[in-house]
PDB file of C-alpha atoms in Angstrom:
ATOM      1  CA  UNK A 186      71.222  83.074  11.125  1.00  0.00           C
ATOM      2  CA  UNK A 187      67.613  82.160   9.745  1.00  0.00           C
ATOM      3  CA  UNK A 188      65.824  83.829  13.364  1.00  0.00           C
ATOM      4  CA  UNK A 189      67.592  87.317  12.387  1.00  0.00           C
ATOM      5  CA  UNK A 190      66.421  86.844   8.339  1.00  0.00           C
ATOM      6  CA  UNK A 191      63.097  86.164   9.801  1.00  0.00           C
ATOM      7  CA  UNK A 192      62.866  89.040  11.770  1.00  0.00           C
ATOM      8  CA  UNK A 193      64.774  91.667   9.005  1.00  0.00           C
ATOM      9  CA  UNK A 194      61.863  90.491   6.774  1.00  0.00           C
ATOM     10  CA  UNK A 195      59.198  91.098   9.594  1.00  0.00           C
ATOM     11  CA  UNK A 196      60.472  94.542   9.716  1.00  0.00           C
ATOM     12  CA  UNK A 197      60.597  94.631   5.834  1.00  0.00           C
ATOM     13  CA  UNK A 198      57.381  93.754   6.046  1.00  0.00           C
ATOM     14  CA  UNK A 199      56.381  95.882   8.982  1.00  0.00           C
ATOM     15  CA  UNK A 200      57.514  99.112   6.875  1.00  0.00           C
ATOM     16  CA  UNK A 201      55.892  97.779   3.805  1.00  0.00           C
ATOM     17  CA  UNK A 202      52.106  98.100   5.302  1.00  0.00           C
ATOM     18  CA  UNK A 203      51.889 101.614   5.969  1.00  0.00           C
ATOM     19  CA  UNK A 204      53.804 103.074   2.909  1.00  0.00           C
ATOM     20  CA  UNK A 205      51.578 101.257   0.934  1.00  0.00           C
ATOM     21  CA  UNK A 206      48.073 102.165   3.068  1.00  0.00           C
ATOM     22  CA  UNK A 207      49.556 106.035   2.420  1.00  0.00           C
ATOM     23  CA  UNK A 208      49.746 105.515  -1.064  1.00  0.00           C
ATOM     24  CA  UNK A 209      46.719 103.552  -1.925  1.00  0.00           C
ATOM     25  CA  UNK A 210      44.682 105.863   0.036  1.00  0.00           C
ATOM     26  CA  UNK A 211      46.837 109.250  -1.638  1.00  0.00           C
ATOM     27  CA  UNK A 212      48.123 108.774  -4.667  1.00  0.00           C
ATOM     28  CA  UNK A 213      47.094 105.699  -6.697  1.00  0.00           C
ATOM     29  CA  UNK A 214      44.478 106.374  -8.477  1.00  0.00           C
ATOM     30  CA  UNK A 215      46.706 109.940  -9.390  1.00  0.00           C
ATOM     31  CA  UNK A 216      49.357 108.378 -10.943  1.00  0.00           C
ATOM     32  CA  UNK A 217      47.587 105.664 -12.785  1.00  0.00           C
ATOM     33  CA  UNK A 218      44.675 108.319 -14.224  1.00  0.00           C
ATOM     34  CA  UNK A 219      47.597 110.663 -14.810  1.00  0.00           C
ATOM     35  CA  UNK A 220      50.577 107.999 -16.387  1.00  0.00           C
ATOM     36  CA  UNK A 221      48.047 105.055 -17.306  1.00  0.00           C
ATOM     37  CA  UNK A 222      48.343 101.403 -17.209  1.00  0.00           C
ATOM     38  CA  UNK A 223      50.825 100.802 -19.726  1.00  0.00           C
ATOM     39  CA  UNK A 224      53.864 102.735 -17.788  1.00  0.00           C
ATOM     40  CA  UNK A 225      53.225 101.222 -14.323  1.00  0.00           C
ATOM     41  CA  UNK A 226      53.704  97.787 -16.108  1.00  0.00           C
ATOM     42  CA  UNK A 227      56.686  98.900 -18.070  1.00  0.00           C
ATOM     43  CA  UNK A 228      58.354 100.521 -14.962  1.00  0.00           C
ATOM     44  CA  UNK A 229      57.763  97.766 -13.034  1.00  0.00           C
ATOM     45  CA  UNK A 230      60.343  95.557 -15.248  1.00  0.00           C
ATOM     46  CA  UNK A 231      62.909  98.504 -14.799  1.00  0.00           C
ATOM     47  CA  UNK A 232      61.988  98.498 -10.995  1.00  0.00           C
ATOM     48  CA  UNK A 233      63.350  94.729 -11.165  1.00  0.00           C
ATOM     49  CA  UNK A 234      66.572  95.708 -13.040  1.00  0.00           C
ATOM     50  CA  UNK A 235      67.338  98.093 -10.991  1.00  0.00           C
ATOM     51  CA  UNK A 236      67.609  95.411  -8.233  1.00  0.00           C
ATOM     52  CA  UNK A 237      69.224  93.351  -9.873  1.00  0.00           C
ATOM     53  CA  UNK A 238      71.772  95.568 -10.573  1.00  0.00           C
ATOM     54  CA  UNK A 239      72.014  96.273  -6.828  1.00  0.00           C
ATOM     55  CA  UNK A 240      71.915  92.752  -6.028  1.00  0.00           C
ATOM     56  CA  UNK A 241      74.648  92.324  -8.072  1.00  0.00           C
ATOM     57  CA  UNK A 242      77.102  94.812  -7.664  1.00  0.00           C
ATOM     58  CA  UNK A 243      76.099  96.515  -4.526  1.00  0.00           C
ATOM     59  CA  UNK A 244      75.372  93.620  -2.296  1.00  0.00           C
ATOM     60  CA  UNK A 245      74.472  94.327   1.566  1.00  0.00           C
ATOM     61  CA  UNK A 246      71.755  94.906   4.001  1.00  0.00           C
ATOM     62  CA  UNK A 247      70.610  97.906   3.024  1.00  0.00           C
ATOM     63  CA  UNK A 248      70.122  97.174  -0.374  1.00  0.00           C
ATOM     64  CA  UNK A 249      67.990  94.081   0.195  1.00  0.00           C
ATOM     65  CA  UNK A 250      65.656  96.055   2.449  1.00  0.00           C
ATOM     66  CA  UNK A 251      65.607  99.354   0.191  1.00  0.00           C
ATOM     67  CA  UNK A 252      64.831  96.928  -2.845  1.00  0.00           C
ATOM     68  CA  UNK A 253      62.335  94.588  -1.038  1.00  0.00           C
ATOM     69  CA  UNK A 254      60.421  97.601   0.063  1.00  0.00           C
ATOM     70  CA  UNK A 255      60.488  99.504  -3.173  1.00  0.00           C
ATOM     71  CA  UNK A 256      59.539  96.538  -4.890  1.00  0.00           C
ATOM     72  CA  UNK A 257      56.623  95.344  -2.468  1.00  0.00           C
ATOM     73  CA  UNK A 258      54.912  99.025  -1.964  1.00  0.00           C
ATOM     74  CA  UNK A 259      55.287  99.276  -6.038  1.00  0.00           C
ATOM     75  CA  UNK A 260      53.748  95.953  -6.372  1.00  0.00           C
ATOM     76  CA  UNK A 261      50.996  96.256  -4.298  1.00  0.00           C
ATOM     77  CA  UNK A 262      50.566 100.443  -4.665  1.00  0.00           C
ATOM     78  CA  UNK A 263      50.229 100.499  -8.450  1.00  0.00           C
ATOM     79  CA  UNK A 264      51.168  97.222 -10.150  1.00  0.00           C
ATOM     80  CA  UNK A 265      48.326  95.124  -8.558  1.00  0.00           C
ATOM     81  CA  UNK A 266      45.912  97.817  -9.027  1.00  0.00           C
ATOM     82  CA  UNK A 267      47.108  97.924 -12.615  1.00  0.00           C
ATOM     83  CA  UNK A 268      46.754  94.131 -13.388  1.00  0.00           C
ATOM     84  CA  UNK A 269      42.987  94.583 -11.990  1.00  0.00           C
ATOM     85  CA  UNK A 270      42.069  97.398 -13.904  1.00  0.00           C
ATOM     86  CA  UNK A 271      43.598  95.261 -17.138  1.00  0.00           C
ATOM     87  CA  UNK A 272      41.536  92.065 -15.499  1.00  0.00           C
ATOM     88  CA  UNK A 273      37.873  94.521 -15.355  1.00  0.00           C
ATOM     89  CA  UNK A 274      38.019  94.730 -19.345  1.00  0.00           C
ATOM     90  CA  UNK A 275      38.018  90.852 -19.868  1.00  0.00           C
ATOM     91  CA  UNK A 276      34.576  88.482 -19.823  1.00  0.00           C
ATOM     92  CA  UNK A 277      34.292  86.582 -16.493  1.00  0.00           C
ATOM     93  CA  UNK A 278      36.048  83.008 -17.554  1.00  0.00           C
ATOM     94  CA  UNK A 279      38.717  85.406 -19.189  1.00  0.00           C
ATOM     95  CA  UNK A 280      39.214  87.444 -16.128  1.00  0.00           C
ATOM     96  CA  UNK A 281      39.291  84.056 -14.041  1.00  0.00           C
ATOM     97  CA  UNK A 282      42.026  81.945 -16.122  1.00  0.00           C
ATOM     98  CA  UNK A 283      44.271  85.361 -16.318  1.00  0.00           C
ATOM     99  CA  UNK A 284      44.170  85.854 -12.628  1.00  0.00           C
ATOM    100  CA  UNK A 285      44.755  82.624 -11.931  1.00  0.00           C
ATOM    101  CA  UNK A 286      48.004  82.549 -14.319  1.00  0.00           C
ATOM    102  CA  UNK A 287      49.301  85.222 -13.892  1.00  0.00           C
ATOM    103  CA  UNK A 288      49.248  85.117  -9.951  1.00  0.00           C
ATOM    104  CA  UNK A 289      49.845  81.630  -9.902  1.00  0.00           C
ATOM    105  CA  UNK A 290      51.853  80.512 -12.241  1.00  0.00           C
ATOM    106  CA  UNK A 291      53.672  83.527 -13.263  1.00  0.00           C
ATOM    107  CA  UNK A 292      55.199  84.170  -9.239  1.00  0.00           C
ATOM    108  CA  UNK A 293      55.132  79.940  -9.194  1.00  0.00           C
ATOM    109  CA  UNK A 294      57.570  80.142 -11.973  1.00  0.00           C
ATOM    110  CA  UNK A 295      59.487  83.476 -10.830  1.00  0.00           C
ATOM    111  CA  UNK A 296      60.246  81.654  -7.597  1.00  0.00           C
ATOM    112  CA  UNK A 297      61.332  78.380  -9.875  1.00  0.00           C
ATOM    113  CA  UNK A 298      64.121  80.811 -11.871  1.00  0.00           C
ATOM    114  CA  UNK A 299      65.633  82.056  -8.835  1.00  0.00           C
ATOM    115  CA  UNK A 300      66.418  78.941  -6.962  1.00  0.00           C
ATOM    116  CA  UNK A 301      67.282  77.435 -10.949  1.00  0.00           C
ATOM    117  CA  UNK A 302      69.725  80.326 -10.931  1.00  0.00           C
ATOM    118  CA  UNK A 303      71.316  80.031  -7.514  1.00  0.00           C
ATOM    119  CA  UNK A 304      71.218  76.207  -8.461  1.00  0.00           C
ATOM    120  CA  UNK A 305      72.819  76.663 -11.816  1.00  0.00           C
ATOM    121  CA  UNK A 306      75.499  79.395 -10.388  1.00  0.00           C
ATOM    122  CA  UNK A 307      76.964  76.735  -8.090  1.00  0.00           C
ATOM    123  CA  UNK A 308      77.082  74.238 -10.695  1.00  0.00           C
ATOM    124  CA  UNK A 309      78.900  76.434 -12.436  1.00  0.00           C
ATOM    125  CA  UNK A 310      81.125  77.778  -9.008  1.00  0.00           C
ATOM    126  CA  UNK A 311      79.970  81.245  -9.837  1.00  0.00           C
ATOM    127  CA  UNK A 312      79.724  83.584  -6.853  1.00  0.00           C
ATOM    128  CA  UNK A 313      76.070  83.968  -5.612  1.00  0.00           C
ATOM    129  CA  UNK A 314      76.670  87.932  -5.678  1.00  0.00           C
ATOM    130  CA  UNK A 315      76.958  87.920  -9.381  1.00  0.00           C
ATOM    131  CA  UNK A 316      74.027  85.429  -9.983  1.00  0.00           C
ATOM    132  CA  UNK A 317      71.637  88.671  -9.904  1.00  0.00           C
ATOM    133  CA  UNK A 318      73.115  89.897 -13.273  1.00  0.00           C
ATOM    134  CA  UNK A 319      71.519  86.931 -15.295  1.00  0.00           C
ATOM    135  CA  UNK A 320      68.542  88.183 -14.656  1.00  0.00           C
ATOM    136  CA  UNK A 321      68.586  91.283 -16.188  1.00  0.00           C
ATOM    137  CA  UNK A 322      67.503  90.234 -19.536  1.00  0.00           C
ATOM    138  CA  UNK A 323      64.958  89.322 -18.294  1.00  0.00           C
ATOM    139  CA  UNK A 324      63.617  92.505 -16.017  1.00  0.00           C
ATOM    140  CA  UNK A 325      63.953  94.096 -19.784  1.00  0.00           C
ATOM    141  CA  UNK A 326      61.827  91.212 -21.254  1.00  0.00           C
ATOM    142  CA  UNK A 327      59.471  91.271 -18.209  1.00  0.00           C
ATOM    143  CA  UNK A 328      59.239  95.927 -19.024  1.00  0.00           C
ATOM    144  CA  UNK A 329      58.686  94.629 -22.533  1.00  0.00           C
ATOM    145  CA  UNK A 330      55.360  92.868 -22.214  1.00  0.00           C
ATOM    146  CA  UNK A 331      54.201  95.008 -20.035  1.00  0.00           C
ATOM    147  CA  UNK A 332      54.552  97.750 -22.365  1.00  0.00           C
ATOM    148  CA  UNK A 333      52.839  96.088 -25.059  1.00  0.00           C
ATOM    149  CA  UNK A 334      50.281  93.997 -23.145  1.00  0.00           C
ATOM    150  CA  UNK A 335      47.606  96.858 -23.258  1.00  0.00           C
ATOM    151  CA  UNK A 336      46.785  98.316 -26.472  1.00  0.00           C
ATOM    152  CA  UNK A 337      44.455 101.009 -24.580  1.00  0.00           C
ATOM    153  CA  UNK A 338      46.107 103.883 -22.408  1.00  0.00           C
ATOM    154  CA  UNK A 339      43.529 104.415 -20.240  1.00  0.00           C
ATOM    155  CA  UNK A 340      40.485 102.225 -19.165  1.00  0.00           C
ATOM    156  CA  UNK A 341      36.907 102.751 -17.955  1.00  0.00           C
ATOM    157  CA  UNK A 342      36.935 105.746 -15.789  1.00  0.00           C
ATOM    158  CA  UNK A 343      40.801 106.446 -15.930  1.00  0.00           C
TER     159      UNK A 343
END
């Protein structure tokens, strides 16, 4: 089974690429100059509890690659450019340690919660379908600080 996960991801993957070349190249700078910083980091959080809602009560295939590409062409689309733009306003050593958090140990520790969860749900003999679910507090929580992690709606030039 792990040769035919390998290869759905591939494909996930392979899908992923030129979505998100269209929409760098098209539309990027549109919707953040147009929406701002502060809603692509607040939808983002509702992107992931949206998922998990899938995840948890629509569980299949086709969810898991609908949800891994939304999430991946968001993420790298708008998201990524969004945390850089935030990033450009900060002093150099500021700029460095936040980067370095935030894309270290904030997906470190994102990757830590989900195996803790799938760990703790078979402690606890809960089905792995419903294991999603837990996290939705904290998609909200995750919508939350994004929303209130800029002061500024727009930033140099947007």
């Amino acid at each position: 089974i792990q040769p035919e996960r390998i290869k759905l991801f591939a494909r996930i993957e392979q899908l992923v690429s030129p979505i998100t070349l269209f929409i760098q190249l098209s539309l990027t700078y549109i919707v953040l100059s147009k929406f701002g910083i502060k809603l692509i980091l607040f939808l983002y959080g509702l992107i992931f509890l949206l998922v998990f809602l899938l995840y948890g009560l629509v569980p299949s295939i086709g969810v898991v690659v609908l949800s891994q590409t939304l999430l991946r062409v968001f993420e790298y689309a708008f998201n990524k450019p969004a945390r850089e733009i935030l990033y450009s306003e900060l002093n150099k050593n500021d700029r460095y340690k936040s980067t370095v958090f935030i894309d270290t140990f904030v997906t470190r520790f994102g990757d830590l919660s989900g195996s803790l969860f799938v760990g703790f749900g078979k402690i606890i003999f809960t089905s792995i379908t419903y294991l999603p679910l837990v996290a939705i507090p904290f998609a909200f929580l995750h919508s939350i600080i994004g929303k209130k992690i800029t002061k500024k709606k727009s930033f140099k030039g947007l």
